[in-house]
Coordinates of C-alpha atoms and ligand atoms in Angstrom, one line a residue:
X12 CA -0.4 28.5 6.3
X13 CA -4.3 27.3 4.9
X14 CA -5.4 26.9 1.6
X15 CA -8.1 29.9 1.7
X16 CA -10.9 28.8 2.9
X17 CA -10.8 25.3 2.9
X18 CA -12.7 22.6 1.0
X19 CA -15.5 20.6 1.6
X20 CA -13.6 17.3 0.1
X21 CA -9.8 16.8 0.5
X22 CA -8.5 13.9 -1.9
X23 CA -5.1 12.4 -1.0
X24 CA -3.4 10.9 -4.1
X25 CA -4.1 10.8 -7.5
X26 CA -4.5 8.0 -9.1
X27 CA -7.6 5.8 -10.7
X28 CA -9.4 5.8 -7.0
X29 CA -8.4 9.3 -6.3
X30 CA -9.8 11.1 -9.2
X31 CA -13.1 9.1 -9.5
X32 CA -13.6 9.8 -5.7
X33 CA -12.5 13.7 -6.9
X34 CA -14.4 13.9 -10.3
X35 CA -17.6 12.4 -8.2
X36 CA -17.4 14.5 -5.0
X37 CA -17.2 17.9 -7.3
X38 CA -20.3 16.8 -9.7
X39 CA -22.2 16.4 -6.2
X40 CA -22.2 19.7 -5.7
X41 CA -19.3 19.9 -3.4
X42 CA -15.8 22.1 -3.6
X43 CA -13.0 19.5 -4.0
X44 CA -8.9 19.2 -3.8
X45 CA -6.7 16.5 -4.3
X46 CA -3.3 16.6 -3.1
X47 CA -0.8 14.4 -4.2
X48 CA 2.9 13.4 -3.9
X49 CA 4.4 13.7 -7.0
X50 CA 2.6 15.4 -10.6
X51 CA -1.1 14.6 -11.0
X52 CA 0.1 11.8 -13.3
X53 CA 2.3 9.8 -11.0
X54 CA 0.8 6.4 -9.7
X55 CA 0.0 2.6 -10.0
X56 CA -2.9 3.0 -12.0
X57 CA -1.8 4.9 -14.8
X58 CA 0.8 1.5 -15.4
X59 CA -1.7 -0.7 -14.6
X60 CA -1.7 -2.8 -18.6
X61 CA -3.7 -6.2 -18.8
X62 CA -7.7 -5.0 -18.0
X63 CA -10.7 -4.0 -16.0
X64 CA -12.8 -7.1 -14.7
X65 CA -16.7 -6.9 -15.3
X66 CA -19.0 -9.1 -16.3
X67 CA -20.3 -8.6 -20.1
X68 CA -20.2 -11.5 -21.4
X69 CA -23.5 -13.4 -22.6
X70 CA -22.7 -16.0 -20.2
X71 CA -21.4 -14.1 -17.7
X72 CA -22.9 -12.3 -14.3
X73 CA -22.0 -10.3 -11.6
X74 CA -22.8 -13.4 -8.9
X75 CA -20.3 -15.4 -11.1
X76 CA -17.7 -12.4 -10.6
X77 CA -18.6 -12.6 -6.8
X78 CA -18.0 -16.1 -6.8
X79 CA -14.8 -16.7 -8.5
X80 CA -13.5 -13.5 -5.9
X81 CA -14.6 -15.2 -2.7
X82 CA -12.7 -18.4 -3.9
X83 CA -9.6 -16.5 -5.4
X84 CA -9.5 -14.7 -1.7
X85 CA -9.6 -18.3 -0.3
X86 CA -13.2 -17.1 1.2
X87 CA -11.2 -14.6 2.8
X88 CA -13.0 -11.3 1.0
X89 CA -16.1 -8.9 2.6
X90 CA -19.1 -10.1 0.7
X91 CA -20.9 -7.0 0.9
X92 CA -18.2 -4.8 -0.8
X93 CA -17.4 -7.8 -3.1
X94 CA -21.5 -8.1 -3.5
X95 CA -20.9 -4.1 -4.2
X96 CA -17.8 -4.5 -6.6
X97 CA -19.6 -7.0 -8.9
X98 CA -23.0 -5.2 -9.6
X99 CA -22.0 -2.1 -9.8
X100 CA -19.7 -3.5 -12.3
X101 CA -20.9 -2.6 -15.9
X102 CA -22.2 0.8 -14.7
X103 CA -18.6 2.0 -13.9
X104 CA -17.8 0.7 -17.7
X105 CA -20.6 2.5 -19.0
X106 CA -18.8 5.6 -16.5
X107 CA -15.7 5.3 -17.9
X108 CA -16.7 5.1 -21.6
X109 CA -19.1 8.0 -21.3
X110 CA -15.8 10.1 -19.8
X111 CA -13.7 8.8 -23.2
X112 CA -12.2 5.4 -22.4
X113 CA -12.3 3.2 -25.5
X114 CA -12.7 -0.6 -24.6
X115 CA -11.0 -2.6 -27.1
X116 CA -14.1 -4.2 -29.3
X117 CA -14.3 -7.4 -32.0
X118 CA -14.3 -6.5 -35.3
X119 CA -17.5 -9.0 -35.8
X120 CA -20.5 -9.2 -33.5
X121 CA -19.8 -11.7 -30.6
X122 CA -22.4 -11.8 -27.6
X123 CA -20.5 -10.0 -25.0
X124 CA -21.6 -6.4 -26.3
X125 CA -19.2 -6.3 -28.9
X126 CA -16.0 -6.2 -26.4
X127 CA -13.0 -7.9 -26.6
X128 CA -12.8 -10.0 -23.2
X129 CA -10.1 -12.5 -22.0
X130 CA -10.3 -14.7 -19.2
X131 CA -8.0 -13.7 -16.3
X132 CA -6.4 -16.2 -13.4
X133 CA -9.1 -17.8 -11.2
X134 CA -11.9 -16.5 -13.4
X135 CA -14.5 -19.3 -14.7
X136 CA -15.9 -16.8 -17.2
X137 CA -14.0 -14.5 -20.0
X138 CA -14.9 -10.7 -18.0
X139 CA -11.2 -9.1 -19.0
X140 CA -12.0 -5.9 -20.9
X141 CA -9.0 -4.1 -22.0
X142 CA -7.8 -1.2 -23.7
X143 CA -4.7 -2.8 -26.0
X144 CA -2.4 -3.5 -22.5
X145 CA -2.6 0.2 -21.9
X146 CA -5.7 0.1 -20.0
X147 CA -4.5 1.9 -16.7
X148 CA -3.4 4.2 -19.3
X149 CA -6.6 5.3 -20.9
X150 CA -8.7 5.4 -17.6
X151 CA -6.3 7.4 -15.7
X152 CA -6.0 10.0 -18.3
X153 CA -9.7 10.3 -19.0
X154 CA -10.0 11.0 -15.6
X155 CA -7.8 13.9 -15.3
X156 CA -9.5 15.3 -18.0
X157 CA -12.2 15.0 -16.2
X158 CA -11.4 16.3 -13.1
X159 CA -9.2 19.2 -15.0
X160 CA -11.9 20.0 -16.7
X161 CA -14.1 20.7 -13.9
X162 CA -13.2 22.8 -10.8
X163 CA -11.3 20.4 -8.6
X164 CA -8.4 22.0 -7.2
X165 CA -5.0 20.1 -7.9
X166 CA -2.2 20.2 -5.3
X167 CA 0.7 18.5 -6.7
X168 CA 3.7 17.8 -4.5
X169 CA 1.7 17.8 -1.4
X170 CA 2.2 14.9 0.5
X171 CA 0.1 14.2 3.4
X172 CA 2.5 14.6 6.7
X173 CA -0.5 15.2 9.3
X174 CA -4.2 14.3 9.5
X175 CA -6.2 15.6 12.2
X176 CA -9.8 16.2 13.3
X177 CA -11.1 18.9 14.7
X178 CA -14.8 20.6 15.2
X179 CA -15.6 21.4 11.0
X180 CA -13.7 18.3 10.0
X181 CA -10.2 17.5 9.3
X182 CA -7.1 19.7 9.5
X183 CA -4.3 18.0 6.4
X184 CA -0.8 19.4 6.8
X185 CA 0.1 18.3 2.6
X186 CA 3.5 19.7 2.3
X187 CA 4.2 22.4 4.0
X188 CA 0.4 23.7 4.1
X189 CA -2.3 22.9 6.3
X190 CA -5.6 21.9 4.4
X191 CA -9.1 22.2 6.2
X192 CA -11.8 20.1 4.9
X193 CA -15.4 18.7 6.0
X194 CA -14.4 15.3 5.0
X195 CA -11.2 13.8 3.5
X196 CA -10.9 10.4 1.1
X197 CA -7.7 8.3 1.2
X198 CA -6.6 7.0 -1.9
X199 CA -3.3 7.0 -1.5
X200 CA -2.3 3.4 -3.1
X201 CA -0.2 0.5 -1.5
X202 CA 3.2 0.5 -0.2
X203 CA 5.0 -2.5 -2.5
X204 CA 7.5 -0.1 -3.8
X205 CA 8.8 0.4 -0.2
X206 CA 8.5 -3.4 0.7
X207 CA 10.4 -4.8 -1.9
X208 CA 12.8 -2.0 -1.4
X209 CA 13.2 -3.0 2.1
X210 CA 13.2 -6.9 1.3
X211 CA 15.6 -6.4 -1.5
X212 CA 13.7 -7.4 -4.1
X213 CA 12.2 -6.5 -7.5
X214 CA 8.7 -4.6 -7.6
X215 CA 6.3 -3.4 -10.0
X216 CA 5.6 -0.2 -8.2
X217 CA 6.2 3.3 -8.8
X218 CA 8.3 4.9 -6.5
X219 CA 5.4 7.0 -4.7
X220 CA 4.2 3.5 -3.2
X221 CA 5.5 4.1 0.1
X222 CA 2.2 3.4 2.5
X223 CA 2.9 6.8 4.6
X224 CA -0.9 7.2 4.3
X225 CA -2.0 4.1 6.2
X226 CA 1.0 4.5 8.8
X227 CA -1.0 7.7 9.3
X228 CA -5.0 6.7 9.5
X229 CA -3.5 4.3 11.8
X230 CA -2.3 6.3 14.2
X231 CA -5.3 8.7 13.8
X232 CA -7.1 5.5 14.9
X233 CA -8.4 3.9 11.8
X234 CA -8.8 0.2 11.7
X235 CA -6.9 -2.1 9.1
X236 CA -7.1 -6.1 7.6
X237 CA -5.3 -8.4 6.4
X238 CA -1.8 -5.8 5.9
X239 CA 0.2 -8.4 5.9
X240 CA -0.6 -10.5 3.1
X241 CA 1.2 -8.7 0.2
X242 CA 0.5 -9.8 -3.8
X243 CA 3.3 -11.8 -5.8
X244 CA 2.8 -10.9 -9.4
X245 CA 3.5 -14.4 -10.9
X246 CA 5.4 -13.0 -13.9
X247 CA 7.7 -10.3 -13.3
X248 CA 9.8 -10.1 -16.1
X249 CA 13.4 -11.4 -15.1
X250 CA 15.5 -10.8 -18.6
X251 CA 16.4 -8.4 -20.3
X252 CA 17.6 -6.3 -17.8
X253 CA 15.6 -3.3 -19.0
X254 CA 12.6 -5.4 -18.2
X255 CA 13.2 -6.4 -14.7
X256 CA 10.4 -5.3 -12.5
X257 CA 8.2 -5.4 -15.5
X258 CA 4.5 -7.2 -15.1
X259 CA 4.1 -9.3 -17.9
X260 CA 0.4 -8.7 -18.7
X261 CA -1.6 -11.7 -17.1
X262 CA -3.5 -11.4 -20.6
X263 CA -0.2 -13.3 -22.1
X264 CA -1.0 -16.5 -20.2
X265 CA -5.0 -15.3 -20.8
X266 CA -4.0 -15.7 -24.7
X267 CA -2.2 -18.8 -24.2
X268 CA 1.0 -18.6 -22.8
X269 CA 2.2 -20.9 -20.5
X270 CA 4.8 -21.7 -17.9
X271 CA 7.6 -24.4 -18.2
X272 CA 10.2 -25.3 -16.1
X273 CA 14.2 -25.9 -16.9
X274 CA 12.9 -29.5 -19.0
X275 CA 10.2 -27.6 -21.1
X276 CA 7.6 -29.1 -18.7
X277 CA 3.9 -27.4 -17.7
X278 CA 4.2 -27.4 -14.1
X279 CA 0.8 -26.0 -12.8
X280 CA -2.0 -24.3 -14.3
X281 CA -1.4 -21.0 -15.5
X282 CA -4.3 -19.2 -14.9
X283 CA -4.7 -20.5 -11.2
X284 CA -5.1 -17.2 -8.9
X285 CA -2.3 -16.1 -8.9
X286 CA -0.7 -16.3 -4.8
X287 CA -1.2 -20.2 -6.9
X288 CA 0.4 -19.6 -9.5
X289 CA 3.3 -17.6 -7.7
X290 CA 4.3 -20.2 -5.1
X291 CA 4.4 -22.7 -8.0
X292 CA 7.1 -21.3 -9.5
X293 CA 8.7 -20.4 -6.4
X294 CA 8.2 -24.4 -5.6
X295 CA 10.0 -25.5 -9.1
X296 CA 12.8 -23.4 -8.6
X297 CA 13.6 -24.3 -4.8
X298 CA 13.2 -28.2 -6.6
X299 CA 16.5 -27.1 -8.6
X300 CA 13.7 -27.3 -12.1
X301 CA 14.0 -23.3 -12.6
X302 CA 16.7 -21.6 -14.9
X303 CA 19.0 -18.6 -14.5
X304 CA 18.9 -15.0 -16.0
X305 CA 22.4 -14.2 -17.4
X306 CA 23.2 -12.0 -14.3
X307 CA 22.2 -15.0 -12.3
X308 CA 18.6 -14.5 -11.3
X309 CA 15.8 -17.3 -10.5
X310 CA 14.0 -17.7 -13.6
X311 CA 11.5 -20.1 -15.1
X312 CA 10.1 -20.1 -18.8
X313 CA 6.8 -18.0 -20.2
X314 CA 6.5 -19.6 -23.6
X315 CA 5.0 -16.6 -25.5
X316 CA 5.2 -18.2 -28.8
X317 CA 2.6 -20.2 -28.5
X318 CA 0.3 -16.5 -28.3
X319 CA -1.5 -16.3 -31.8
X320 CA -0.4 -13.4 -33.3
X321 CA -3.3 -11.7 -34.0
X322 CA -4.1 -11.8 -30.4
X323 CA -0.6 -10.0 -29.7
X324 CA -0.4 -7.6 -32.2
X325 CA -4.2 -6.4 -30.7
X326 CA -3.5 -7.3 -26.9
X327 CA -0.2 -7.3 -26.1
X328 CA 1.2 -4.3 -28.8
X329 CA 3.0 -2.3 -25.7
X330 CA 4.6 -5.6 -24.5
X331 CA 6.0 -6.5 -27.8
X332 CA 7.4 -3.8 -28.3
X333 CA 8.9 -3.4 -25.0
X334 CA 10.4 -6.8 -25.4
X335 CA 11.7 -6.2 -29.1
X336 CA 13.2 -3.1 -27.9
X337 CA 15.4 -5.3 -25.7
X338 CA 16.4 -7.8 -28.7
X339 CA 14.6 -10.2 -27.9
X340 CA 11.1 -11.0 -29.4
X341 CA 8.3 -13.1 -27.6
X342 CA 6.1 -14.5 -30.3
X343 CA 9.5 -16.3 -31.6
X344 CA 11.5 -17.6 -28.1
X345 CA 10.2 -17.6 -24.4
X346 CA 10.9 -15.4 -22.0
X347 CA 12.3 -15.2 -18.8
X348 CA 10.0 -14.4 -15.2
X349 CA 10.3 -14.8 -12.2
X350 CA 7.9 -13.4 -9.3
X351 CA 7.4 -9.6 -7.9
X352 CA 6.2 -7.6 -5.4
X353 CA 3.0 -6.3 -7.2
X354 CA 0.2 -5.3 -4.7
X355 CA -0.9 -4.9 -0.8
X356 CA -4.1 -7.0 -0.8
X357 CA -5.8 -5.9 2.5
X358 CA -5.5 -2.1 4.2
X359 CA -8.1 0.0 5.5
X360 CA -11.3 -1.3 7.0
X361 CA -14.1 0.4 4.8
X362 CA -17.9 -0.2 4.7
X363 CA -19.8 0.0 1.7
X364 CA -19.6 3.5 1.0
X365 CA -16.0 3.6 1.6
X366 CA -16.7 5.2 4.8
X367 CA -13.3 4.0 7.2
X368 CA -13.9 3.3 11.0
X369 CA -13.7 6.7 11.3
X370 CA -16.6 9.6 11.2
X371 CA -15.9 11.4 7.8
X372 CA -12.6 9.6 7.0
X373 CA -13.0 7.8 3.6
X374 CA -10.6 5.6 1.9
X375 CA -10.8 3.6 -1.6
X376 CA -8.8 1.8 -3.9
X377 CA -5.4 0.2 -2.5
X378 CA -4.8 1.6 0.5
X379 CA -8.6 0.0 1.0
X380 CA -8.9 -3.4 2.7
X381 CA -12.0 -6.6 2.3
X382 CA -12.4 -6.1 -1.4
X383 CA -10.3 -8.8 -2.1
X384 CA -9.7 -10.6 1.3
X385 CA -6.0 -12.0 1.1
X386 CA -5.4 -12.5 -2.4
X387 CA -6.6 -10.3 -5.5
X388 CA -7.7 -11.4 -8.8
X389 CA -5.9 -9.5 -11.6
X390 CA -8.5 -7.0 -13.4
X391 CA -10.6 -6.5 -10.1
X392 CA -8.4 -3.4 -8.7
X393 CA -8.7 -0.8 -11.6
X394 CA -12.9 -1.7 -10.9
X395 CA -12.6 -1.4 -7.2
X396 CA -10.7 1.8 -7.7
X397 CA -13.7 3.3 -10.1
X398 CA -16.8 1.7 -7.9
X399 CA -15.5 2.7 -4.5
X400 CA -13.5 5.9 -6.0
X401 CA -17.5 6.8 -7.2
X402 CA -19.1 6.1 -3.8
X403 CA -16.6 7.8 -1.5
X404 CA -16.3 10.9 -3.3
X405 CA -20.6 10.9 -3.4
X406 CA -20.7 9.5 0.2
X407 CA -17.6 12.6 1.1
X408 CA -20.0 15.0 -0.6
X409 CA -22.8 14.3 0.8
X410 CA -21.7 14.3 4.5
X411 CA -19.3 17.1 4.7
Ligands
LIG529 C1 2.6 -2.5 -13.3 C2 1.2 -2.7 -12.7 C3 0.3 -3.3 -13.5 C4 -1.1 -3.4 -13.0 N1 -2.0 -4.0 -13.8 C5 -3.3 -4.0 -13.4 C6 -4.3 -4.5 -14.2 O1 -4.1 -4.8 -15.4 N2 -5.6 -4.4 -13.7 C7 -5.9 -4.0 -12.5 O2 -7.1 -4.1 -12.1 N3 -4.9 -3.6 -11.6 C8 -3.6 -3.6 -12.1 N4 -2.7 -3.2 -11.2 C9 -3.0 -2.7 -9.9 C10 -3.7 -1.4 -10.0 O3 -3.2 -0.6 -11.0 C11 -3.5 -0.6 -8.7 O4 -3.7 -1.3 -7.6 C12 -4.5 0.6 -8.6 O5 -4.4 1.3 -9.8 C13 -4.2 1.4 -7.5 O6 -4.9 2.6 -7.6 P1 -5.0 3.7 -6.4 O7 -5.7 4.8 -6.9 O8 -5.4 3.0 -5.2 O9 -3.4 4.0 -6.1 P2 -2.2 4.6 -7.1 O10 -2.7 4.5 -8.5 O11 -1.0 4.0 -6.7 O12 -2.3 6.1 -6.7 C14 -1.9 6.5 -5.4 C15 -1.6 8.0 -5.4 O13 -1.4 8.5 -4.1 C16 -0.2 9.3 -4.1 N5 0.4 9.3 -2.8 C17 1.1 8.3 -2.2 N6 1.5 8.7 -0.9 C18 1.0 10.0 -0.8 C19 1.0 11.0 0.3 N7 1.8 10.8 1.4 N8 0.4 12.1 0.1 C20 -0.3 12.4 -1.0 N9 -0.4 11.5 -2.1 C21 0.3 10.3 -1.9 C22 0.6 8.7 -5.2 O14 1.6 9.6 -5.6 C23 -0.4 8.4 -6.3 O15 -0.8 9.6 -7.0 C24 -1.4 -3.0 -11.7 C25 -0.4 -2.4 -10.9 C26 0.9 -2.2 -11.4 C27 1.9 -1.5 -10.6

């Protein structure tokens, strides 16, 4: 069975990269769907807490951004996409506020336009801007309004089984229908909810993070980097249980928490990058310097109390309260992390305009691969998802 008709852009998934390729595609003149696994609102993004990286600050520019990402990646990252991701920065803030999202801001004047920014692992420069730590949050759902509000066709429950070409484009079996469409965007997110599934271990992901979607441009003869090098978030949270598979905002350590091993000791700097900061602590607990959760988990210390409380109560608010919910509160002991399966740093080859190796075949966000070389900064994924989301659903558009 078809979808009458056909489109000229099919989006797979929905999250931050998904509907900025949808919302951009459809105000370019084209007719647009997105299909998606779950409901329109399930995904990373729309967990996503700490911030959005982009340089605003007086002191601040979008070569310093590209700098501190080539060295987080190890020199590792595409410098034109990176080159990409950097100056087209501020513009996808000025997007996203023009669409509804409201950037946390100083109550006083303060240089860097008034926003709030924090400085993020591996970053020389504070460039963090944030929405209280419910920034995924805010962007996602401005961009379903967006894209609800305009004539993109939503397919939820429609998970991409098929993808073929054929002479006017791609053929999509999603669910149990068979999409046509002049050109087709991937943005169907990473596959750490699988992973850690498979591995046993705790992960940050939603359960729609599977990775289906780049099994399948694959085997339609896409090209891939770096799939192997998968992102430890340094601070899962290990205790309370309700909290396991948590990510403690990296805004926490960005405020002035810090790590400590079993003898109250700093053992490396916590806002290193963050594969840095991860094998740190996996280092001080395989030295016998970590402690245990009370159901016997590897653990060190995040000492949260040394957070000012302002800063919390405007930064941290859905952490807090997460935390006191479970008994126990952070700005008066430290917690317990460990650790997690958090994101898939490489994926589909892309060139600038998020074009794959293939004619037509798009792909942005996580399932994309260069951005960030082998290891992502925090803060850089929700951008890439808006920059490249914006130029593959303009790029789709135009070429369908
Ligand atoms: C807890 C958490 C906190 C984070 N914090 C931050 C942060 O502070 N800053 C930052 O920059 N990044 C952060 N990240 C990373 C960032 O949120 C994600 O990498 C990014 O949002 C991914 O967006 P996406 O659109 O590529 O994928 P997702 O948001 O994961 O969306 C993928 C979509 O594709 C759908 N899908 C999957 N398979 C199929 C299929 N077969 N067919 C159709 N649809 C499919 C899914 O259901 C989903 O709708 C965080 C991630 C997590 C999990």
């Amino acid at each position: 069975m078809s979808v009458a008709g056909g489109f000229d852009v099919l989006v797979i998934g929905s999250g931050a990269s998904g509907l900025a390729a949808a919302a951009s595609a459809e105000a370019a003149g084209a007719s647009v769907a997105i299909a998606t696994k779950g409901s329109i609102q399930s995904c990373n993004s729309a967990k996503a807490q700490g911030g959005i990286q982009a340089a605003m600050g007086e002191e601040d520019s979008p070569e310093q951004h590209a700098e501190d990402i080539w060295r987080s990646s190890h020199e590792t990252a595409d410098r034109r996409l990176v080159d990409v991701l950097t100056s087209e920065a501020s513009s996808a803030i000025h997007w996203l506020e023009a669409i509804g999202v409201e950037f946390t801001r100083e109550s006083s004047a303060n240089g860097n336009g008034g926003y709030r920014l924090a400085r993020c692992g591996g970053a020389s420069q504070k460039r963090l801007l944030q929405v209280g730590d419910r920034t995924g949050h805010a962007i996602t759902a401005a961009l379903r309004d967006t894209v609800e509000a305009g004539g993109v066709t939503v397919l939820p429950k429609s998970p991409l089984h098929e993808l073929a070409r054929n002479e006017n484009g791609w053929a999509a079996r999603c669910g149990d229908e068979t999409i046509h469409a002049g050109t087709v965007v991937l943005a169907a997110g990473g596959r750490c909810f699988a992973e850690a599934e498979r591995r046993g271990e705790l992960s940050t992901n939603h359960p729609g993070a599977t990775g289906e979607v780049t099994r399948i441009a694959l085997d339609t003869g896409a090209q891939a980097r770096d799939l192997d090098a998968l992102q430890y978030h340094p601070n899962g949270g290990a205790w309370p249980e309700t909290m396991q598979g948590y990510s403690i905002p990296e805004t926490t350590r960005a405020y002035g928490a810090v790590l400590l091993n079993a003898d109250g000791e700093e053992f490396t700097d916590s806002l290193a990058p963050r594969d840095v900061v991860s094998d740190a602590i996996f280092e001080e607990v395989a030295k016998g310097k970590g402690v245990e959760t009370p159901d016997g988990r590897p653990a060190v210390y995040l000492d949260t109390t040394r957070i000012d409380p302002h800063d919390a109560e405007l930064s941290l608010p859905y952490m807090l309260r997460r935390y006191r919910a479970g008994g126990i509160d952070p700005l008066a002991e430290r917690i317990l992390t460990y650790p997690v399966l958090h994101y898939q740093n490489g994926g589909l080859v892309i060139d600038t305009e998020g074009e794959t190796t293939l004619e037509g075949l798009y792909a942005c966000g996580e399932i994309a691969g260069g951005t960030h070389g082998r290891n992502r900064m925090m803060g850089n994924s929700l951008l890439e998802c808006v920059v490249f989301g914006r130029r593959a659903g303009r790029a789709a558009a135009a070429r369908h």
